[in-house]
CSV table of N, CA and C in Angstrom, one decimal:
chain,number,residue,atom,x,y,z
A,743,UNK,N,-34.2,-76.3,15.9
A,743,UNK,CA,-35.3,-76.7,15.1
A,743,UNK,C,-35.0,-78.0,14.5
A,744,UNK,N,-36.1,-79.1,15.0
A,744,UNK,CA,-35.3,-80.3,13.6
A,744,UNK,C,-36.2,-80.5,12.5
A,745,UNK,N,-35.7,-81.2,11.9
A,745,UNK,CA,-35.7,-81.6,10.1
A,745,UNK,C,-37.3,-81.7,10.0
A,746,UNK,N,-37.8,-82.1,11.2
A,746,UNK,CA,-39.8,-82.3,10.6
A,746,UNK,C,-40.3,-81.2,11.3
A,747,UNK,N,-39.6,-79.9,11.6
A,747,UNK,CA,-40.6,-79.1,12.5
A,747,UNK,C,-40.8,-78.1,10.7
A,748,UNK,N,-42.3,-77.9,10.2
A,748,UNK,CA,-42.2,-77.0,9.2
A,748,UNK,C,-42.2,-75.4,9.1
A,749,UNK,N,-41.7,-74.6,9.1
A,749,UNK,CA,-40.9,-73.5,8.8
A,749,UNK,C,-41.6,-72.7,7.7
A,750,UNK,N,-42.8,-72.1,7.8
A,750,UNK,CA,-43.8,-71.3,6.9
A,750,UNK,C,-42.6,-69.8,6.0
A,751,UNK,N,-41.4,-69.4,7.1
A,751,UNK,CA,-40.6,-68.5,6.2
A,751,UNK,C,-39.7,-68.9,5.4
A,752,UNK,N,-39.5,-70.5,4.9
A,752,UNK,CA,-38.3,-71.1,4.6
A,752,UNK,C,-39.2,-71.1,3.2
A,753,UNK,N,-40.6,-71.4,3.1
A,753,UNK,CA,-41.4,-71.3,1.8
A,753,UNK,C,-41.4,-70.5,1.3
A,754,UNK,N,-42.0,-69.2,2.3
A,754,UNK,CA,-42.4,-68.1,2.0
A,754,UNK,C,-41.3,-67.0,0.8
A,755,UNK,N,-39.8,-67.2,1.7
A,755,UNK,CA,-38.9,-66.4,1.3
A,755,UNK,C,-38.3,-67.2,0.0
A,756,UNK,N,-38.7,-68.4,-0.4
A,756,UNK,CA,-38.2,-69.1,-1.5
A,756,UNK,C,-39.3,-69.4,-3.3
A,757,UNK,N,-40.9,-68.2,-2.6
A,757,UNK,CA,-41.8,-68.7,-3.5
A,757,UNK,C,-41.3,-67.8,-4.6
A,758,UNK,N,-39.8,-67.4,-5.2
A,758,UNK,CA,-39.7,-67.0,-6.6
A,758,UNK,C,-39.0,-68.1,-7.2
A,759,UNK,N,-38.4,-69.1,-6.4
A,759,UNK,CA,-37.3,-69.9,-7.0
A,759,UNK,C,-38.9,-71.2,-7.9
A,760,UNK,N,-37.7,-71.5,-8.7
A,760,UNK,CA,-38.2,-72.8,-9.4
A,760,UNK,C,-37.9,-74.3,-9.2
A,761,UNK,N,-38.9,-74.9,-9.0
A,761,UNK,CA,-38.2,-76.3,-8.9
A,761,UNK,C,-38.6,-77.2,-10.3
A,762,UNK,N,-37.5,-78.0,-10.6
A,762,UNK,CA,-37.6,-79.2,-11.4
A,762,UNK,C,-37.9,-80.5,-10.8
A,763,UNK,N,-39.1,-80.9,-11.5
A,763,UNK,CA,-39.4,-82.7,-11.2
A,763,UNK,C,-39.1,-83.3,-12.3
A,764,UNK,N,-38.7,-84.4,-11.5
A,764,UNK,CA,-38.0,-85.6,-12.1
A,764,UNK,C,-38.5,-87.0,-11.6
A,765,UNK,N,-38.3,-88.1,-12.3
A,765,UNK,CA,-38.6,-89.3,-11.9
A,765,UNK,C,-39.1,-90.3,-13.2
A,766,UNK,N,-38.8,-91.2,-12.6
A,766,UNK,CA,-39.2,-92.3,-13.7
A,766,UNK,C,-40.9,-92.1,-14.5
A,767,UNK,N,-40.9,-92.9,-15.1
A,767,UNK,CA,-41.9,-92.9,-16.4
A,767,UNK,C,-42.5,-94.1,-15.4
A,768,UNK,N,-43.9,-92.9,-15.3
A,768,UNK,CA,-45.1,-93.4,-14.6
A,768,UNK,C,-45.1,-93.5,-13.0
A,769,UNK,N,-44.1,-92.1,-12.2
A,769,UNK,CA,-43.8,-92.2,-11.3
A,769,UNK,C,-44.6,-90.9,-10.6
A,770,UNK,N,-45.7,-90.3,-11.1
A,770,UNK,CA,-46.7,-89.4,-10.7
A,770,UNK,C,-46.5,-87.9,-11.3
A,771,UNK,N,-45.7,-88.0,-11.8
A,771,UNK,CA,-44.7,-86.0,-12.3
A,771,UNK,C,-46.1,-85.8,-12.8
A,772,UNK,N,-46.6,-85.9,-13.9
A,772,UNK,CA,-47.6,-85.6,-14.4
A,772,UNK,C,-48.9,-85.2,-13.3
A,773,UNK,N,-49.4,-86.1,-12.7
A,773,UNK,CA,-50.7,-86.1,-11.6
A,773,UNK,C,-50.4,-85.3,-10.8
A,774,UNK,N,-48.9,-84.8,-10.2
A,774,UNK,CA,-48.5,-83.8,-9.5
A,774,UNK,C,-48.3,-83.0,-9.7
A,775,UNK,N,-47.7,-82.4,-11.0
A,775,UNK,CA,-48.2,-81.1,-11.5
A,775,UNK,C,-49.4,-80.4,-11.9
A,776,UNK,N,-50.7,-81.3,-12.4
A,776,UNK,CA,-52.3,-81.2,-12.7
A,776,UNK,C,-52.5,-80.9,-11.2
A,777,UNK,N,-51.8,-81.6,-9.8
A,777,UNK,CA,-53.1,-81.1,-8.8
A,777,UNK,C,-51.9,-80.0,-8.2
A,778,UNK,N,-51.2,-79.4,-8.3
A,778,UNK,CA,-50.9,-78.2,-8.1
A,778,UNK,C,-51.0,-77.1,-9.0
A,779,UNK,N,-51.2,-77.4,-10.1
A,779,UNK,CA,-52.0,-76.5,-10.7
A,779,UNK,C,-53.2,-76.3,-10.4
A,780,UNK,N,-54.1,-77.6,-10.2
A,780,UNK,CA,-55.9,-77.0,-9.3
A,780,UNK,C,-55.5,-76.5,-8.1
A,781,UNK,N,-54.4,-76.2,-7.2
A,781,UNK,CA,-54.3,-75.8,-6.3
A,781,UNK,C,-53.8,-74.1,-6.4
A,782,UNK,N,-53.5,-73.6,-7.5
A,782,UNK,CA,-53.4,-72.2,-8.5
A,782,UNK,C,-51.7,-71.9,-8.1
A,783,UNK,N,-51.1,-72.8,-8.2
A,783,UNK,CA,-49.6,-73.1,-8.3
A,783,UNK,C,-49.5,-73.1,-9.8
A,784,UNK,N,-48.3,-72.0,-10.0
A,784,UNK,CA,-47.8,-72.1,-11.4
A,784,UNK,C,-47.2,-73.2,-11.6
A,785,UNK,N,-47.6,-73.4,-12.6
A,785,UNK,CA,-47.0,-74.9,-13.3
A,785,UNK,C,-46.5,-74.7,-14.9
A,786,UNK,N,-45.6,-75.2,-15.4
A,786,UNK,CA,-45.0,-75.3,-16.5
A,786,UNK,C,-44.5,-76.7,-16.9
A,787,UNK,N,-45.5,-77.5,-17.9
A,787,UNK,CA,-45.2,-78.7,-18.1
A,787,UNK,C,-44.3,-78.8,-19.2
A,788,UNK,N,-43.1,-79.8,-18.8
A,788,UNK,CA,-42.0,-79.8,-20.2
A,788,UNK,C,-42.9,-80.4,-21.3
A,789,UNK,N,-42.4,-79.5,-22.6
A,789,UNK,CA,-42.5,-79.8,-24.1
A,789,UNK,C,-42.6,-80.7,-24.6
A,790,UNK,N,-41.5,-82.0,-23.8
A,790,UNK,CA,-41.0,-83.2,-25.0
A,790,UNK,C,-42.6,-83.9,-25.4
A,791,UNK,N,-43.6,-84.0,-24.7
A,791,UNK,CA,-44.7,-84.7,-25.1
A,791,UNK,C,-45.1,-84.2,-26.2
A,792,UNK,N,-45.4,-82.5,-25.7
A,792,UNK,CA,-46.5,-81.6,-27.3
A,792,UNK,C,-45.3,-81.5,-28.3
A,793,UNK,N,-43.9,-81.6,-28.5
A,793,UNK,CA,-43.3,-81.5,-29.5
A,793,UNK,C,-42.9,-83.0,-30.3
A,794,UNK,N,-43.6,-84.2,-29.6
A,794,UNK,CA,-43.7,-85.6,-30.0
A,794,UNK,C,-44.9,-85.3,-30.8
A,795,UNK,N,-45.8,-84.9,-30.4
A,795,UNK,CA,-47.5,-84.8,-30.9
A,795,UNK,C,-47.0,-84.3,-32.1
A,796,UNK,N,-46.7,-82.9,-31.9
A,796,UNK,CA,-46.7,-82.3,-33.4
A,796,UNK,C,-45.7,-82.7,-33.9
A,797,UNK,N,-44.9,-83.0,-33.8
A,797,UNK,CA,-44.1,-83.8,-35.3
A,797,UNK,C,-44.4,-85.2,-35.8
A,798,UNK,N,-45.7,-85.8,-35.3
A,798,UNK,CA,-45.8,-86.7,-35.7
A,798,UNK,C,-47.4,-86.8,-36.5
A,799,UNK,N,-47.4,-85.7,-36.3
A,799,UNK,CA,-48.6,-85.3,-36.7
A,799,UNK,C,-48.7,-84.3,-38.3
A,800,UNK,N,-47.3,-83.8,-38.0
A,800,UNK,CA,-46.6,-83.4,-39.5
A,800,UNK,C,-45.5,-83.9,-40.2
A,801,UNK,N,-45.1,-85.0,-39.8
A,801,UNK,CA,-44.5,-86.2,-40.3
A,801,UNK,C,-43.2,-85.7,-40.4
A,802,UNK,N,-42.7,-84.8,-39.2
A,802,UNK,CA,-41.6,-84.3,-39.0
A,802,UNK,C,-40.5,-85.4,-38.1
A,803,UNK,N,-39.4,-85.0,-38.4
A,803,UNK,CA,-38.3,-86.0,-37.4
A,803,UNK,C,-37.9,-86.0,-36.8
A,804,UNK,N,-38.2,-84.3,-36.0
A,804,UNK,CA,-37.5,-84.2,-34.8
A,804,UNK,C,-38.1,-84.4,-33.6
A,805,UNK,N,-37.4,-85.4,-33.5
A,805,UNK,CA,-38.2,-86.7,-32.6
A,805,UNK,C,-37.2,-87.5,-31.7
A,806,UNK,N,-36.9,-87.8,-30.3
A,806,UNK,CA,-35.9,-88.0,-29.8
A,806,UNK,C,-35.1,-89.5,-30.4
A,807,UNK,N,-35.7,-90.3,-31.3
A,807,UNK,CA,-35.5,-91.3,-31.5
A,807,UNK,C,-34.9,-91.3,-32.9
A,808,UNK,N,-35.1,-90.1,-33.6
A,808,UNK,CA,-34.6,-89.3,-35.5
A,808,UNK,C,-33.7,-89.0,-35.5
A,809,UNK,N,-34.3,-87.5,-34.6
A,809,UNK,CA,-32.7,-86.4,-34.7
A,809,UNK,C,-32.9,-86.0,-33.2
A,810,UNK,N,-31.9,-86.6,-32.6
A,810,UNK,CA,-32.4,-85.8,-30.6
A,810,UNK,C,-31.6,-84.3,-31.3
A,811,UNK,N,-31.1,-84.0,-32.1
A,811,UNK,CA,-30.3,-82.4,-31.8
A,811,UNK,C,-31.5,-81.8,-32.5
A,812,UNK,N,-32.5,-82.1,-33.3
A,812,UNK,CA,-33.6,-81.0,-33.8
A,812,UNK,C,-34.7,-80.9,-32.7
A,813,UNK,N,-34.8,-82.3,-32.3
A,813,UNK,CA,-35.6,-82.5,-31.0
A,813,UNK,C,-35.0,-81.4,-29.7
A,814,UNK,N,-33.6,-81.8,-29.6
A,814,UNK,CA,-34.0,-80.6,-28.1
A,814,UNK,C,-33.8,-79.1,-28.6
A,815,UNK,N,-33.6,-78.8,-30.0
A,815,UNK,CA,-33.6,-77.3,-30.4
A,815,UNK,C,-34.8,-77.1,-30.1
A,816,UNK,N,-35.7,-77.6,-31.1
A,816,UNK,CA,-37.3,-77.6,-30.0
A,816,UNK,C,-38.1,-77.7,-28.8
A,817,UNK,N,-36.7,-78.5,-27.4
A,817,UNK,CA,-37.5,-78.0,-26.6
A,817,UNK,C,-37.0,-77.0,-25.7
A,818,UNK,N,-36.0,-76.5,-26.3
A,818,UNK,CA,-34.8,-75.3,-25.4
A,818,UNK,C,-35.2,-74.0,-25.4
């Protein structure tokens, strides 16, 4: 079998694992997890954004730029 022939059991037998996306800032992570979500793909968007929102919104400092160690207690 080569590398572009696609393989429907190699998906199948792997739909409990989890993948992490990564990539630069403004490199689609976001637009790609919104349209696999409309696609009814579980999706789990990382924290660091809504835990920026709310601390800045309660004038809190755990904020990666304050305290990164209160900041990632919050997003672990």
């Amino acid at each position: 079998m080569s590398e572009n022939t696609y393989n429907t059991s190699l998906v199948e037998s792997r739909a409990d694992l989890f993948v992490v996306l990564t990539g630069c800032s403004g490199g689609g992570k976001s637009s790609l997890l919104a349209e696999l979500g409309r696609r009814g793909h579980p999706v789990f968007e990382e924290p660091g954004r809504q835990i920026v929102k709310e601390q800045l919104h309660i004038g809190g400092d755990a904020l990666p730029w304050s305290d990164i160690g209160k900041f990632v207690a919050l997003a672990v």
